[in-house]
Amino acid sequence: MGLCSCCCRCLEILCAILLPPLGVCLRHGCCTMEFWISVLLTLLGYLPGVLYAVYVIVSVDPDRDRDRRRRVDPDDYIYVA
């Protein structure tokens, strides 16, 4: 985890505190389940939206979810000739 990655995560958390769906959108994209849950929780109450957004940014890895949707096994090798 380099300096750039740490700065990006800090900016995402700052955005999540100011506007929770924006921080989740920067991390996971606009059409993901995490984004829409964040929008719903923010509409129901600001604090639940912030708590969920920070949780999703810190603990959920977006690359793992993308690989699972594509059904890519991380143990498979791709040979390039």
mmCIF file of C-alpha atoms in Angstrom:
data_model
loop_
_atom_site.group_PDB
_atom_site.id
_atom_site.type_symbol
_atom_site.label_atom_id
_atom_site.label_comp_id
_atom_site.label_asym_id
_atom_site.label_seq_id
_atom_site.Cartn_x
_atom_site.Cartn_y
_atom_site.Cartn_z
ATOM 1 C CA MET A 1 0.000 0.000 0.000
ATOM 2 C CA GLY A 2 1.843 3.018 -1.297
ATOM 3 C CA LEU A 3 1.497 6.689 -0.539
ATOM 4 C CA CYS A 4 -0.778 7.325 -3.513
ATOM 5 C CA SER A 5 -3.135 4.546 -2.446
ATOM 6 C CA CYS A 6 -3.277 5.932 1.085
ATOM 7 C CA CYS A 7 -3.993 9.462 -0.158
ATOM 8 C CA CYS A 8 -6.741 8.211 -2.465
ATOM 9 C CA ARG A 9 -8.366 6.296 0.365
ATOM 10 C CA CYS A 10 -8.198 9.342 2.656
ATOM 11 C CA LEU A 11 -9.844 11.501 -0.021
ATOM 12 C CA GLU A 12 -12.553 8.871 -0.515
ATOM 13 C CA ILE A 13 -13.235 8.834 3.239
ATOM 14 C CA LEU A 14 -13.370 12.647 3.284
ATOM 15 C CA CYS A 15 -15.877 12.570 0.404
ATOM 16 C CA ALA A 16 -17.837 9.887 2.247
ATOM 17 C CA ILE A 17 -18.118 12.142 5.292
ATOM 18 C CA LEU A 18 -19.250 15.144 3.252
ATOM 19 C CA LEU A 19 -21.505 13.269 0.809
ATOM 20 C CA PRO A 20 -21.622 9.512 1.456
ATOM 21 C CA PRO A 21 -22.723 8.283 -2.013
ATOM 22 C CA LEU A 22 -19.905 10.261 -3.654
ATOM 23 C CA GLY A 23 -17.205 8.466 -1.655
ATOM 24 C CA VAL A 24 -18.737 5.076 -2.456
ATOM 25 C CA CYS A 25 -19.085 6.030 -6.125
ATOM 26 C CA LEU A 26 -15.402 6.946 -6.340
ATOM 27 C CA ARG A 27 -14.394 3.602 -4.855
ATOM 28 C CA HIS A 28 -16.912 1.172 -6.347
ATOM 29 C CA GLY A 29 -18.636 2.914 -9.269
ATOM 30 C CA CYS A 30 -22.109 4.347 -9.794
ATOM 31 C CA CYS A 31 -24.143 1.254 -10.651
ATOM 32 C CA THR A 32 -23.062 -1.042 -7.851
ATOM 33 C CA MET A 33 -25.093 -2.415 -4.993
ATOM 34 C CA GLU A 34 -22.854 -0.597 -2.479
ATOM 35 C CA PHE A 35 -23.603 2.752 -4.124
ATOM 36 C CA TRP A 36 -27.379 2.288 -4.092
ATOM 37 C CA ILE A 37 -27.367 1.099 -0.474
ATOM 38 C CA SER A 38 -25.391 4.216 0.401
ATOM 39 C CA VAL A 39 -27.915 6.423 -1.419
ATOM 40 C CA LEU A 40 -30.821 4.765 0.378
ATOM 41 C CA LEU A 41 -29.203 5.025 3.814
ATOM 42 C CA THR A 42 -28.272 8.657 3.194
ATOM 43 C CA LEU A 43 -31.876 9.453 2.263
ATOM 44 C CA LEU A 44 -33.088 7.716 5.425
ATOM 45 C CA GLY A 45 -30.553 9.535 7.584
ATOM 46 C CA TYR A 46 -27.215 11.244 7.146
ATOM 47 C CA LEU A 47 -25.373 9.362 9.901
ATOM 48 C CA PRO A 48 -26.285 5.827 8.691
ATOM 49 C CA GLY A 49 -25.153 6.856 5.203
ATOM 50 C CA VAL A 50 -21.805 8.110 6.496
ATOM 51 C CA LEU A 51 -21.190 5.041 8.640
ATOM 52 C CA TYR A 52 -22.004 2.654 5.790
ATOM 53 C CA ALA A 53 -19.917 4.626 3.269
ATOM 54 C CA VAL A 54 -16.841 4.632 5.505
ATOM 55 C CA TYR A 55 -17.315 0.913 6.215
ATOM 56 C CA VAL A 56 -17.574 0.085 2.502
ATOM 57 C CA ILE A 57 -14.546 2.200 1.567
ATOM 58 C CA VAL A 58 -12.338 0.764 4.294
ATOM 59 C CA SER A 59 -13.334 -2.898 4.293
ATOM 60 C CA VAL A 60 -14.835 -3.943 0.937
ATOM 61 C CA ASP A 61 -12.376 -4.613 -1.894
ATOM 62 C CA PRO A 62 -13.924 -3.688 -5.271
ATOM 63 C CA ASP A 63 -11.462 -5.824 -7.272
ATOM 64 C CA ARG A 64 -12.504 -9.010 -5.477
ATOM 65 C CA ASP A 65 -16.147 -8.392 -6.349
ATOM 66 C CA ARG A 66 -15.354 -7.697 -10.017
ATOM 67 C CA ASP A 67 -13.390 -10.951 -10.306
ATOM 68 C CA ARG A 68 -16.241 -12.902 -8.771
ATOM 69 C CA ARG A 69 -18.736 -11.403 -11.240
ATOM 70 C CA ARG A 70 -16.489 -12.344 -14.163
ATOM 71 C CA ARG A 71 -15.987 -15.833 -12.714
ATOM 72 C CA VAL A 72 -12.208 -15.473 -12.847
ATOM 73 C CA ASP A 73 -10.296 -17.891 -10.688
ATOM 74 C CA PRO A 74 -7.236 -16.136 -9.210
ATOM 75 C CA ASP A 75 -5.277 -19.387 -9.500
ATOM 76 C CA ASP A 76 -5.739 -19.558 -13.290
ATOM 77 C CA TYR A 77 -2.801 -18.527 -15.403
ATOM 78 C CA ILE A 78 -3.015 -16.609 -18.651
ATOM 79 C CA TYR A 79 -0.324 -17.566 -21.142
ATOM 80 C CA VAL A 80 0.711 -14.967 -23.686
ATOM 81 C CA ALA A 81 2.668 -16.123 -26.693
#
